[in-house]
Amino acid sequence: MSVSGIGAAGYPTAGYETRKTEKNVAGGNFAKQAAEASQAAGQATATLYGAEEGSGDITIFSGAEVVSGSSYSVYKTPDFDPANPVYKVKIWDKSGNVTERMVDVSKVDPKNCDTVEMHAYTADLKESGKGSFEDTVLKAVVAKSVKDAESRSGTWSFSEKIDWAKIVNDLMQSSYHYGDLKGYMEWKKFLGFLDK
């Protein structure tokens, strides 16, 4: 199929052609080539864990970082008190070794906290009804992913303290710079959650 002559108001016309994916990749089958490239680079995997059976813990959310092979989960314990929210956060490395921390959300400073604390903090924002999953938990995951992509090492430690408000402010300003006003407003809303 070919589309030609798209031109209006003095813009030059352009010709576009669509083809099957196999023809766009030298040598054919794109899916096969992508699989081979993945194997050549070494497969990255991560295991997603839930609450231990019989523990009484309730999983609030879980996530995985495929690049590092780690995963994490945030839980409400059976003695959880919404008036004094303390969450259990577990992190598994790529070998399955687990680290567990209890995070008192009232003591979390988003301008100087680690990823474990940020996950508990945003889980509480969601659980308390202050924001949706997309406005809180997901924004923190995206912010960390962007920061990971900017770093040369790929990911930073879950225990490294960072100024999350600065990361979010940078993302907000980038959205504005590139004319993404919807994105700008979404990041601005999340930044409001981080300003205590």
mmCIF file of C-alpha atoms in Angstrom:
data_model
loop_
_atom_site.group_PDB
_atom_site.id
_atom_site.type_symbol
_atom_site.label_atom_id
_atom_site.label_comp_id
_atom_site.label_asym_id
_atom_site.label_seq_id
_atom_site.Cartn_x
_atom_site.Cartn_y
_atom_site.Cartn_z
ATOM 1 C CA MET A 1 0.000 0.000 0.000
ATOM 2 C CA SER A 2 1.353 3.417 -0.819
ATOM 3 C CA VAL A 3 0.246 6.861 0.322
ATOM 4 C CA SER A 4 1.520 9.786 -1.711
ATOM 5 C CA GLY A 5 0.741 13.418 -2.241
ATOM 6 C CA ILE A 6 0.061 14.360 1.353
ATOM 7 C CA GLY A 7 0.579 18.053 1.157
ATOM 8 C CA ALA A 8 -1.285 21.097 2.316
ATOM 9 C CA ALA A 9 -0.608 24.726 2.909
ATOM 10 C CA GLY A 10 2.727 24.635 1.117
ATOM 11 C CA TYR A 11 4.123 21.540 2.859
ATOM 12 C CA PRO A 12 5.974 19.205 0.511
ATOM 13 C CA THR A 13 4.344 15.937 -0.364
ATOM 14 C CA ALA A 14 5.694 12.737 1.077
ATOM 15 C CA GLY A 15 5.497 9.141 -0.005
ATOM 16 C CA TYR A 16 5.025 6.364 2.516
ATOM 17 C CA GLU A 17 4.919 2.648 1.978
ATOM 18 C CA THR A 18 3.844 0.017 4.440
ATOM 19 C CA ARG A 19 5.160 -3.507 4.228
ATOM 20 C CA LYS A 20 5.169 -6.593 6.360
ATOM 21 C CA THR A 21 7.681 -6.416 9.188
ATOM 22 C CA GLU A 22 9.790 -9.200 7.692
ATOM 23 C CA LYS A 23 10.657 -6.998 4.706
ATOM 24 C CA ASN A 24 11.774 -4.088 6.904
ATOM 25 C CA VAL A 25 14.503 -6.089 8.598
ATOM 26 C CA ALA A 26 17.455 -7.308 6.605
ATOM 27 C CA GLY A 27 17.264 -11.063 6.450
ATOM 28 C CA GLY A 28 13.571 -11.416 7.324
ATOM 29 C CA ASN A 29 11.740 -12.458 10.493
ATOM 30 C CA PHE A 30 11.954 -9.610 13.023
ATOM 31 C CA ALA A 31 10.726 -11.681 15.987
ATOM 32 C CA LYS A 32 13.411 -14.299 15.369
ATOM 33 C CA GLN A 33 16.137 -11.644 15.114
ATOM 34 C CA ALA A 34 14.942 -9.925 18.302
ATOM 35 C CA ALA A 35 15.013 -13.253 20.168
ATOM 36 C CA GLU A 36 18.526 -13.987 18.889
ATOM 37 C CA ALA A 37 19.717 -10.510 19.920
ATOM 38 C CA SER A 38 18.255 -11.029 23.393
ATOM 39 C CA GLN A 39 20.069 -14.342 23.764
ATOM 40 C CA ALA A 40 23.331 -12.852 22.510
ATOM 41 C CA ALA A 41 23.093 -10.027 25.054
ATOM 42 C CA GLY A 42 22.199 -12.413 27.863
ATOM 43 C CA GLN A 43 18.653 -12.819 29.022
ATOM 44 C CA ALA A 44 17.495 -10.525 31.786
ATOM 45 C CA THR A 45 14.867 -11.960 34.101
ATOM 46 C CA ALA A 46 13.324 -11.141 37.429
ATOM 47 C CA THR A 47 10.941 -13.090 39.648
ATOM 48 C CA LEU A 48 7.908 -11.313 41.069
ATOM 49 C CA TYR A 49 7.099 -12.389 44.639
ATOM 50 C CA GLY A 50 3.866 -12.015 46.598
ATOM 51 C CA ALA A 51 2.969 -12.406 50.250
ATOM 52 C CA GLU A 52 4.043 -15.571 52.000
ATOM 53 C CA GLU A 53 1.163 -17.952 52.507
ATOM 54 C CA GLY A 54 -0.159 -17.830 56.052
ATOM 55 C CA SER A 55 1.708 -14.639 56.970
ATOM 56 C CA GLY A 56 -1.412 -12.491 57.039
ATOM 57 C CA ASP A 57 0.405 -9.861 54.976
ATOM 58 C CA ILE A 58 -1.550 -8.125 52.223
ATOM 59 C CA THR A 59 0.404 -7.230 49.099
ATOM 60 C CA ILE A 60 -0.133 -3.562 48.196
ATOM 61 C CA PHE A 61 2.012 -3.741 45.077
ATOM 62 C CA SER A 62 4.938 -5.599 43.607
ATOM 63 C CA GLY A 63 7.402 -4.731 40.899
ATOM 64 C CA ALA A 64 10.501 -6.032 39.200
ATOM 65 C CA GLU A 65 13.591 -4.479 37.672
ATOM 66 C CA VAL A 66 14.525 -6.726 34.798
ATOM 67 C CA VAL A 67 17.895 -5.023 34.234
ATOM 68 C CA SER A 68 19.134 -5.798 37.749
ATOM 69 C CA GLY A 69 17.046 -8.961 38.173
ATOM 70 C CA SER A 70 15.655 -7.638 41.463
ATOM 71 C CA SER A 71 12.070 -7.373 42.599
ATOM 72 C CA TYR A 72 10.231 -5.730 45.464
ATOM 73 C CA SER A 73 6.893 -5.907 47.252
ATOM 74 C CA VAL A 74 5.128 -3.608 49.702
ATOM 75 C CA TYR A 75 2.811 -5.186 52.280
ATOM 76 C CA LYS A 76 0.336 -4.286 54.983
ATOM 77 C CA THR A 77 0.987 -6.522 57.979
ATOM 78 C CA PRO A 78 -1.861 -7.960 60.088
ATOM 79 C CA ASP A 79 -1.287 -5.256 62.744
ATOM 80 C CA PHE A 80 -1.332 -2.378 60.206
ATOM 81 C CA ASP A 81 -2.744 0.871 61.642
ATOM 82 C CA PRO A 82 -3.888 3.491 59.080
ATOM 83 C CA ALA A 83 -3.397 6.225 61.720
ATOM 84 C CA ASN A 84 0.275 5.218 62.026
ATOM 85 C CA PRO A 85 1.142 3.564 58.698
ATOM 86 C CA VAL A 86 4.130 1.250 58.789
ATOM 87 C CA TYR A 87 4.660 -0.982 55.748
ATOM 88 C CA LYS A 88 6.762 -4.073 55.270
ATOM 89 C CA VAL A 89 8.948 -3.823 52.157
ATOM 90 C CA LYS A 90 10.821 -6.831 50.813
ATOM 91 C CA ILE A 91 13.500 -6.743 48.118
ATOM 92 C CA TRP A 92 14.860 -9.796 46.340
ATOM 93 C CA ASP A 93 18.110 -9.739 44.412
ATOM 94 C CA LYS A 94 18.579 -11.742 41.212
ATOM 95 C CA SER A 95 19.717 -14.766 43.255
ATOM 96 C CA GLY A 96 16.544 -14.738 45.353
ATOM 97 C CA ASN A 97 18.181 -13.362 48.509
ATOM 98 C CA VAL A 98 15.647 -11.238 50.374
ATOM 99 C CA THR A 99 16.028 -8.105 52.476
ATOM 100 C CA GLU A 100 13.106 -6.959 54.591
ATOM 101 C CA ARG A 101 12.479 -3.548 56.135
ATOM 102 C CA MET A 102 9.664 -1.962 58.065
ATOM 103 C CA VAL A 103 9.069 1.614 56.910
ATOM 104 C CA ASP A 104 7.276 4.184 59.071
ATOM 105 C CA VAL A 105 5.830 6.538 56.458
ATOM 106 C CA SER A 106 5.673 9.469 58.900
ATOM 107 C CA LYS A 107 9.487 9.463 58.985
ATOM 108 C CA VAL A 108 10.025 9.404 55.197
ATOM 109 C CA ASP A 109 11.471 12.572 53.665
ATOM 110 C CA PRO A 110 10.932 12.420 49.861
ATOM 111 C CA LYS A 111 13.827 14.848 49.423
ATOM 112 C CA ASN A 112 16.231 12.450 51.121
ATOM 113 C CA CYS A 113 15.075 8.855 51.056
ATOM 114 C CA ASP A 114 15.889 5.582 49.379
ATOM 115 C CA THR A 115 13.807 3.540 46.949
ATOM 116 C CA VAL A 116 12.461 1.265 49.691
ATOM 117 C CA GLU A 117 11.135 4.272 51.607
ATOM 118 C CA MET A 118 9.711 5.826 48.429
ATOM 119 C CA HIS A 119 7.819 2.648 47.582
ATOM 120 C CA ALA A 120 6.278 2.601 51.076
ATOM 121 C CA TYR A 121 5.531 6.334 50.886
ATOM 122 C CA THR A 122 3.745 6.126 47.530
ATOM 123 C CA ALA A 123 1.926 2.945 48.585
ATOM 124 C CA ASP A 124 0.539 4.921 51.523
ATOM 125 C CA LEU A 125 -0.529 7.787 49.246
ATOM 126 C CA LYS A 126 -2.482 5.272 47.184
ATOM 127 C CA GLU A 127 -3.890 3.317 50.136
ATOM 128 C CA SER A 128 -4.994 6.466 51.977
ATOM 129 C CA GLY A 129 -6.868 7.654 48.890
ATOM 130 C CA LYS A 130 -4.727 10.742 48.336
ATOM 131 C CA GLY A 131 -3.865 9.611 44.817
ATOM 132 C CA SER A 132 -4.498 6.835 42.357
ATOM 133 C CA PHE A 133 -2.015 4.066 41.578
ATOM 134 C CA GLU A 134 -1.015 5.942 38.404
ATOM 135 C CA ASP A 135 -0.564 9.241 40.275
ATOM 136 C CA THR A 136 1.599 7.801 43.033
ATOM 137 C CA VAL A 137 3.151 4.325 42.859
ATOM 138 C CA LEU A 138 3.538 4.247 39.098
ATOM 139 C CA LYS A 139 5.059 7.753 39.000
ATOM 140 C CA ALA A 140 7.732 6.700 41.514
ATOM 141 C CA VAL A 141 8.554 3.608 39.440
ATOM 142 C CA VAL A 142 8.826 5.725 36.277
ATOM 143 C CA ALA A 143 10.990 8.322 38.061
ATOM 144 C CA LYS A 144 13.385 5.594 39.230
ATOM 145 C CA SER A 145 13.469 4.044 35.751
ATOM 146 C CA VAL A 146 14.370 7.391 34.197
ATOM 147 C CA LYS A 147 17.075 7.954 36.803
ATOM 148 C CA ASP A 148 18.385 4.410 36.173
ATOM 149 C CA ALA A 149 18.515 5.085 32.429
ATOM 150 C CA GLU A 150 20.483 8.298 33.021
ATOM 151 C CA SER A 151 23.070 6.563 35.182
ATOM 152 C CA ARG A 152 25.848 4.747 33.388
ATOM 153 C CA SER A 153 25.645 1.725 35.690
ATOM 154 C CA GLY A 154 22.019 0.920 34.841
ATOM 155 C CA THR A 155 20.426 0.982 38.300
ATOM 156 C CA TRP A 156 21.198 2.459 41.667
ATOM 157 C CA SER A 157 20.957 0.693 44.974
ATOM 158 C CA PHE A 158 17.595 0.387 46.719
ATOM 159 C CA SER A 159 19.267 1.827 49.821
ATOM 160 C CA GLU A 160 20.887 4.880 48.197
ATOM 161 C CA LYS A 161 19.375 8.147 49.449
ATOM 162 C CA ILE A 162 18.160 10.459 46.710
ATOM 163 C CA ASP A 163 16.205 13.678 46.299
ATOM 164 C CA TRP A 164 13.052 12.346 44.637
ATOM 165 C CA ALA A 165 11.556 15.844 44.426
ATOM 166 C CA LYS A 166 14.493 16.924 42.250
ATOM 167 C CA ILE A 167 14.085 13.931 39.925
ATOM 168 C CA VAL A 168 10.367 14.641 39.558
ATOM 169 C CA ASN A 169 10.971 18.368 39.059
ATOM 170 C CA ASP A 170 13.460 17.546 36.270
ATOM 171 C CA LEU A 171 10.886 15.250 34.613
ATOM 172 C CA MET A 172 8.233 17.945 34.960
ATOM 173 C CA GLN A 173 10.493 20.562 33.365
ATOM 174 C CA SER A 174 11.445 18.189 30.532
ATOM 175 C CA SER A 175 7.767 17.590 29.798
ATOM 176 C CA TYR A 176 7.199 21.337 29.643
ATOM 177 C CA HIS A 177 10.271 21.906 27.470
ATOM 178 C CA TYR A 178 9.044 19.364 24.922
ATOM 179 C CA GLY A 179 5.506 20.752 24.887
ATOM 180 C CA ASP A 180 3.919 17.862 26.790
ATOM 181 C CA LEU A 181 1.617 19.958 28.953
ATOM 182 C CA LYS A 182 -0.457 16.957 30.058
ATOM 183 C CA GLY A 183 2.721 15.207 31.226
ATOM 184 C CA TYR A 184 3.879 18.424 32.863
ATOM 185 C CA MET A 185 0.655 18.647 34.896
ATOM 186 C CA GLU A 186 0.822 14.967 35.882
ATOM 187 C CA TRP A 187 4.407 15.327 37.153
ATOM 188 C CA LYS A 188 3.467 18.576 38.901
ATOM 189 C CA LYS A 189 0.678 16.746 40.729
ATOM 190 C CA PHE A 190 3.123 14.045 41.845
ATOM 191 C CA LEU A 191 5.629 16.703 42.934
ATOM 192 C CA GLY A 192 2.880 18.139 45.145
ATOM 193 C CA PHE A 193 2.701 14.780 46.953
ATOM 194 C CA LEU A 194 6.450 14.942 47.616
ATOM 195 C CA ASP A 195 6.519 18.480 49.032
ATOM 196 C CA LYS A 196 5.942 18.010 52.748
#
